[in-house]
Amino acid sequence: MEVFKSHTVLCRKPLLEVLTGRMPSRRPLWLMRQAGRYLPEYRRLRAEAGSFLQLCDTPRLACEATLQPMRRFDLDAAIVFADILLVARALGTKLEFRDNEGPALSPVRSEEDFLRLNSKINLSDVEAVFETISLVKRQLEDHQALIGFCGAPWTVASYMIEGGSAAERLSARKIALQRPVWFGQLVERLIEASIEYLSGQVEAGAEAIQIFDSWAGDLPESLFDELVFEPVRRIREGLMKRVGVIPVIGFARGIGAGHLQFGMRSGVNAVSVEPSVPLEWLAKEVCPRISVQGNLDPVAAVVGGEVLKRAVRRITGSLPAHSHIFNLGHGIRQETAPENIRELVETVREADGALIG
Ligand code: CP3
């Protein structure tokens, strides 16, 4: 940390350095779902807000939730506290989060349901996210980047069609195959909405964007191009047209060897990868072409101790710091002890000390 601090004169942000192909002052590190229920202070804040959505909709509280992990751990990026499903709500879907049940949405099951959606995103429904971003931005340290995000069209469409989290997303997969016309229009609407939404986030101060396609791995490979790569490419391009160059991380979770093609086709600056992707392949085939984010098993963070340290060192030892963003392969699990996250962060920093210092 000392060495790093002494090099921060020019406001260097490791995350942005890796995403723009510059040599980072150290390996960037942040964690998906770094804000959330594993933190006792988050649980208190959520109780104060009354509900998860109320928390997302109240910039002062959402800002606090975003900053909580930044105070505890030595992280290189904050991610705005919000949810991918806010876009579905801003398109006219009813959205609720019931305790321990996950999201519940009014389902879009037919063309008639689709036609009832708003033709454009209602930006006043997501205004709070923009305000949260501008509040957070003023409170970060010089080396910390602020990440904005949205869900990718396939993943958000799957929640809209299912009306929530459904095992294997079968209805959504059937509709993608059987009703390609209105399903395609839904994807189109989500592309447009995401461009608008992300443009607002960048204008408010987001410095990098992550696009979460959490359920990409449920699709057959034959649909990757049309339903994963192309929508993400179009969002990225539309965003650039609106706000200029902005680094994008794509997380097409579960597509295995498809990550390289995803990176090339979509034009994202980094691909975020799940824990089952082999490090050797990432080091040899992916890192030379595109930066990689990931891919620690969230369960290793639950277990902690030597198991966690070994898993962290295996990653830092395999992937070069100049083209890697340390992260989990999926979000932090609720049952994770905050102490284990401290250990994780310290282990990354120790492992890299000799490398960058
Ligand atoms: O710290 C952060 O990562 C920022 C905030 C963030 C949340 N959701 C907060 C949240 C981000 C980036 C997301 C993304 C998100 N939301 C995804 C993509 C990432 C992934 O996990 O695959 C998805 C699929 C969603 C949809 C969603 N939101 C579900 C299915 C659930 C319920 C499951 C659960 O964990 O309860 C949520 C709720 C949610 N989003 C919580 C948080 C902190 C828990 C809500 C609570 O406090 O009760």
XYZ file of C-alpha atoms and ligand atoms in Angstrom:
405
model
C 0.000 0.000 0.000
C 2.815 2.418 0.856
C 4.483 1.898 -2.479
C 1.193 2.358 -4.275
C 0.313 5.537 -2.373
C 3.610 7.146 -3.236
C 2.758 6.708 -6.919
C -0.675 8.257 -6.877
C 0.400 11.799 -7.662
C -1.317 11.738 -11.045
C -4.607 10.316 -9.848
C -3.935 6.854 -11.196
C -6.718 4.323 -11.093
C -5.557 0.724 -11.544
C -8.937 -0.455 -12.839
C -9.017 2.144 -15.606
C -5.349 1.538 -16.388
C -5.943 -2.145 -17.078
C -9.134 -1.447 -19.018
C -7.358 1.042 -21.283
C -4.268 -1.075 -21.832
C -1.890 0.888 -19.623
C 0.485 -0.612 -17.057
C -1.363 -0.476 -13.732
C 0.280 0.783 -10.552
C -0.985 -2.451 -9.017
C -3.396 -5.278 -9.866
C -6.905 -3.815 -9.661
C -9.237 -5.516 -7.215
C -12.957 -5.204 -6.534
C -15.632 -7.779 -5.771
C -19.033 -8.396 -7.295
C -21.723 -7.826 -4.653
C -19.130 -6.179 -2.415
C -22.046 -4.286 -0.874
C -24.750 -6.486 0.581
C -26.122 -8.721 3.261
C -22.832 -10.300 4.349
C -22.033 -6.918 5.957
C -23.783 -6.197 9.287
C -23.772 -2.457 8.516
C -25.623 -3.194 5.245
C -28.289 -5.160 7.102
C -28.800 -2.214 9.439
C -29.005 0.228 6.529
C -31.540 -1.951 4.719
C -33.660 -2.149 7.863
C -33.550 1.638 8.040
C -34.610 1.902 4.380
C -37.480 -0.563 4.885
C -36.889 -2.525 1.679
C -34.239 -3.247 -0.908
C -35.977 -1.114 -3.554
C -36.405 1.758 -1.127
C -32.665 1.546 -0.532
C -31.947 1.701 -4.299
C -34.379 4.613 -4.676
C -32.904 6.769 -1.899
C -29.581 8.238 -3.091
C -28.286 9.104 0.379
C -28.777 5.503 1.553
C -27.662 3.874 -1.716
C -24.514 6.014 -1.560
C -23.872 4.776 1.965
C -24.376 1.128 0.853
C -21.913 1.674 -2.025
C -19.278 3.124 0.304
C -19.573 0.577 3.143
C -17.212 -2.003 1.598
C -14.826 0.784 0.519
C -14.357 1.766 4.176
C -13.665 -1.763 5.321
C -11.411 -3.041 2.535
C -8.623 -1.785 0.298
C -10.542 -1.942 -3.007
C -9.822 -0.232 -6.332
C -13.413 0.291 -7.446
C -16.859 1.010 -6.095
C -19.944 -0.237 -7.944
C -23.055 1.868 -7.622
C -25.631 0.250 -5.367
C -28.615 -0.541 -7.600
C -30.048 -3.554 -9.416
C -30.244 -4.831 -12.990
C -34.030 -5.126 -12.657
C -34.564 -1.370 -12.233
C -34.555 -1.192 -16.041
C -37.460 -3.662 -16.241
C -39.364 -1.457 -13.790
C -38.554 1.666 -15.814
C -40.053 -0.106 -18.848
C -43.332 -0.526 -17.000
C -42.960 -3.893 -15.259
C -44.089 -4.116 -11.632
C -41.137 -5.075 -9.435
C -40.930 -6.231 -5.844
C -38.220 -7.889 -3.781
C -39.717 -10.149 -1.139
C -37.504 -11.158 1.760
C -35.516 -14.297 0.951
C -37.597 -14.957 -2.161
C -35.764 -12.838 -4.659
C -37.427 -10.582 -7.212
C -41.075 -10.765 -8.317
C -42.063 -9.042 -11.581
C -45.320 -8.835 -13.514
C -44.471 -11.376 -16.229
C -44.241 -10.623 -19.940
C -45.552 -13.908 -21.356
C -47.144 -12.918 -24.633
C -46.971 -10.361 -27.369
C -49.907 -8.543 -25.686
C -47.882 -8.229 -22.460
C -44.952 -6.974 -24.503
C -47.098 -4.350 -26.224
C -48.155 -2.982 -22.834
C -44.565 -2.065 -21.914
C -43.341 1.514 -22.262
C -41.832 2.113 -25.685
C -38.867 3.851 -24.017
C -37.202 3.712 -20.610
C -38.778 6.111 -18.151
C -35.652 7.879 -16.929
C -37.372 9.451 -13.932
C -37.693 5.879 -12.525
C -33.889 5.546 -12.440
C -32.993 9.146 -11.622
C -32.035 8.053 -8.087
C -29.241 5.866 -9.513
C -27.752 8.856 -11.328
C -27.920 10.904 -8.145
C -26.303 8.096 -6.133
C -23.448 8.033 -8.638
C -22.796 11.732 -8.289
C -22.882 11.477 -4.478
C -20.476 8.506 -4.416
C -18.108 10.064 -6.929
C -17.231 12.920 -4.586
C -16.329 10.562 -1.786
C -13.951 8.094 -3.408
C -10.192 8.153 -3.027
C -8.043 9.130 -6.002
C -7.146 5.577 -6.961
C -10.723 4.264 -6.754
C -12.841 4.067 -9.907
C -16.625 4.199 -9.961
C -18.386 1.447 -11.902
C -21.907 1.809 -13.294
C -23.805 -1.210 -14.589
C -26.822 -2.743 -16.234
C -28.060 -6.230 -16.990
C -27.614 -7.544 -20.513
C -30.789 -7.934 -22.598
C -30.981 -11.741 -22.417
C -30.668 -11.833 -18.614
C -33.123 -8.969 -18.008
C -35.557 -10.427 -20.590
C -35.386 -13.791 -18.800
C -36.485 -12.189 -15.496
C -39.244 -10.273 -17.285
C -40.600 -13.376 -19.005
C -40.326 -15.634 -15.953
C -41.608 -12.974 -13.552
C -38.661 -13.678 -11.261
C -35.812 -16.133 -10.715
C -36.894 -19.429 -12.309
C -34.939 -22.668 -12.338
C -33.206 -22.991 -15.691
C -35.228 -20.105 -17.172
C -37.249 -22.538 -19.234
C -40.109 -20.230 -20.260
C -37.656 -17.593 -21.439
C -35.636 -20.159 -23.376
C -38.759 -21.541 -25.040
C -39.959 -18.084 -26.019
C -36.536 -17.200 -27.449
C -36.915 -20.252 -29.708
C -40.662 -20.216 -30.432
C -41.477 -16.508 -30.585
C -38.351 -14.995 -32.107
C -40.226 -11.971 -33.454
C -41.598 -10.367 -30.304
C -38.762 -11.805 -28.250
C -36.380 -10.005 -30.627
C -38.386 -6.817 -30.155
C -38.072 -7.174 -26.383
C -34.295 -7.554 -26.741
C -34.279 -4.507 -29.009
C -36.194 -2.470 -26.435
C -33.738 -3.525 -23.740
C -30.763 -2.543 -25.917
C -32.219 0.946 -26.396
C -33.159 1.262 -22.725
C -29.704 0.126 -21.591
C -27.975 2.698 -23.799
C -30.119 5.470 -22.305
C -29.647 4.192 -18.772
C -25.878 3.786 -19.050
C -25.494 7.173 -20.741
C -27.176 8.733 -17.706
C -24.821 6.856 -15.403
C -21.736 8.019 -17.307
C -23.003 11.603 -17.393
C -23.474 11.383 -13.623
C -19.880 10.232 -13.116
C -19.493 6.487 -13.764
C -15.995 5.836 -15.119
C -16.432 2.256 -16.325
C -19.444 0.061 -17.019
C -20.105 -3.590 -16.317
C -22.801 -5.421 -18.291
C -24.104 -8.475 -16.406
C -25.319 -11.369 -18.547
C -25.643 -13.660 -15.561
C -27.671 -16.302 -17.414
C -25.791 -16.340 -20.736
C -24.700 -19.891 -19.914
C -28.307 -21.130 -20.151
C -28.349 -20.461 -23.877
C -27.182 -22.903 -26.528
C -23.992 -21.867 -28.262
C -25.921 -21.338 -31.499
C -27.685 -18.336 -29.893
C -24.636 -16.682 -28.289
C -24.019 -14.435 -31.256
C -27.566 -13.162 -31.633
C -28.596 -12.977 -27.978
C -25.345 -12.264 -26.115
C -22.486 -10.914 -28.264
C -24.497 -8.683 -30.590
C -26.722 -7.002 -27.960
C -23.674 -6.207 -25.810
C -21.794 -4.904 -28.860
C -24.714 -2.649 -29.741
C -25.066 -1.328 -26.197
C -21.379 -0.528 -26.092
C -21.464 1.181 -29.473
C -24.620 3.145 -28.709
C -23.144 4.244 -25.409
C -19.929 5.453 -27.071
C -21.941 7.434 -29.625
C -23.754 9.142 -26.781
C -20.997 9.793 -24.262
C -17.653 9.078 -25.930
C -15.106 6.449 -25.005
C -15.907 4.565 -21.835
C -14.398 1.223 -20.738
C -16.809 -1.705 -20.579
C -16.510 -5.042 -18.762
C -18.714 -7.846 -20.090
C -19.826 -10.671 -17.826
C -21.383 -13.415 -19.928
C -21.484 -15.880 -17.073
C -21.221 -19.551 -17.889
C -20.173 -19.456 -21.537
C -16.782 -21.142 -20.956
C -14.648 -21.139 -24.082
C -17.089 -18.600 -25.586
C -15.511 -15.768 -23.528
C -12.761 -15.101 -26.055
C -15.189 -14.804 -28.939
C -17.484 -12.713 -26.735
C -14.625 -10.286 -26.091
C -13.664 -10.057 -29.748
C -17.210 -9.760 -31.093
C -18.647 -7.356 -28.527
C -15.598 -5.100 -28.312
C -15.671 -4.945 -24.501
C -12.422 -3.964 -22.754
C -12.455 -6.948 -20.396
C -14.323 -10.198 -19.998
C -15.413 -11.276 -16.536
C -15.287 -15.053 -16.167
C -16.853 -17.685 -13.922
C -14.796 -19.939 -11.586
C -14.905 -22.968 -13.911
C -12.856 -21.274 -16.647
C -9.304 -22.743 -16.621
C -6.583 -20.262 -15.612
C -4.112 -21.821 -17.999
C -6.378 -21.102 -20.975
C -7.042 -17.564 -19.734
C -3.307 -16.893 -19.374
C -2.365 -18.366 -22.739
C -5.283 -17.490 -24.997
C -7.269 -14.662 -23.478
C -4.997 -12.284 -21.517
C -2.741 -11.603 -24.537
C -5.831 -10.384 -26.455
C -8.201 -8.941 -23.889
C -8.140 -8.262 -20.146
C -9.745 -10.789 -17.844
C -11.708 -10.228 -14.642
C -12.304 -12.955 -12.086
C -12.531 -15.749 -11.222
C -12.243 -16.771 -7.578
C -14.842 -19.272 -6.396
C -17.220 -17.387 -4.036
C -17.374 -20.559 -1.920
C -13.612 -20.298 -1.263
C -14.418 -16.905 0.281
C -17.061 -18.558 2.468
C -14.578 -21.229 3.629
C -11.699 -18.791 4.250
C -8.333 -19.675 5.800
C -5.655 -21.526 3.856
C -8.148 -22.769 1.259
C -8.988 -19.172 0.364
C -5.359 -18.033 0.370
C -4.287 -20.873 -1.894
C -7.147 -20.174 -4.313
C -6.224 -16.462 -4.432
C -2.512 -17.173 -5.014
C -3.301 -19.632 -7.765
C -5.042 -16.828 -9.655
C -2.480 -14.081 -9.004
C 0.288 -16.530 -9.913
C -1.373 -17.473 -13.211
C -2.643 -14.190 -14.637
C -0.453 -11.122 -15.308
C -1.360 -8.047 -13.243
C -1.373 -5.779 -16.312
C -4.221 -7.640 -17.980
C -6.135 -8.948 -14.992
C -8.725 -7.484 -12.629
C -8.968 -9.547 -9.490
C -12.574 -10.435 -8.668
C -14.798 -13.363 -7.818
C -16.312 -15.524 -10.533
C -19.767 -14.493 -9.243
C -21.070 -12.313 -6.381
C -20.061 -12.586 -2.720
C -22.389 -14.994 -0.967
C -24.514 -13.814 1.914
C -22.988 -16.289 4.397
C -19.429 -14.980 3.843
C -17.678 -13.675 6.955
C -16.448 -10.099 6.323
C -13.180 -11.186 7.929
C -12.629 -13.604 5.024
C -12.969 -10.752 2.554
C -10.297 -8.842 4.456
C -8.085 -11.931 4.208
C -8.798 -12.228 0.496
C -7.823 -8.618 -0.153
C -4.670 -8.867 1.948
C -3.633 -12.043 0.168
C -3.963 -10.410 -3.265
C -1.907 -7.453 -2.093
C 0.786 -9.646 -0.502
C 1.018 -11.890 -3.542
C 1.512 -8.871 -5.788
C 3.857 -6.981 -3.485
C 6.914 -8.538 -5.031
C 5.497 -8.220 -8.522
C 4.634 -4.542 -8.675
C 6.348 -2.935 -5.678
O -22.328 -4.502 -4.638
C -22.802 -4.691 -5.770
O -22.453 -5.640 -6.505
C -23.747 -3.651 -6.350
C -25.110 -3.906 -6.353
C -25.775 -5.018 -7.165
C -26.933 -5.668 -6.678
N -27.424 -6.472 -7.668
C -27.506 -5.454 -5.353
C -28.452 -6.450 -4.803
C -25.534 -5.513 -8.451
C -24.385 -5.216 -9.386
C -26.589 -6.419 -8.758
C -26.720 -7.119 -10.045
C -27.745 -8.147 -10.212
N -29.021 -8.153 -9.730
C -27.592 -9.309 -10.995
C -26.359 -9.640 -11.811
C -25.284 -10.227 -10.972
C -25.539 -11.629 -10.503
O -25.652 -11.791 -9.270
O -25.617 -12.524 -11.338
C -28.780 -10.042 -10.927
C -29.055 -11.362 -11.607
C -29.689 -9.292 -10.138
C -31.102 -9.629 -9.834
C -31.322 -9.824 -8.398
N -31.202 -8.845 -7.430
C -31.701 -11.015 -7.745
C -31.930 -12.350 -8.428
C -31.806 -10.727 -6.382
C -32.289 -11.641 -5.309
C -31.277 -12.616 -4.898
C -30.650 -12.183 -3.639
O -29.419 -12.206 -3.567
O -31.415 -11.858 -2.730
C -31.446 -9.371 -6.195
C -31.407 -8.645 -4.931
C -30.189 -7.856 -4.597
N -29.489 -7.061 -5.471
C -29.582 -7.754 -3.318
C -28.503 -6.879 -3.439
C -27.580 -6.393 -2.351
C -30.100 -8.408 -2.060
C -31.300 -7.652 -1.644
C -31.490 -7.526 -0.168
O -30.844 -6.674 0.478
O -32.362 -8.246 0.315
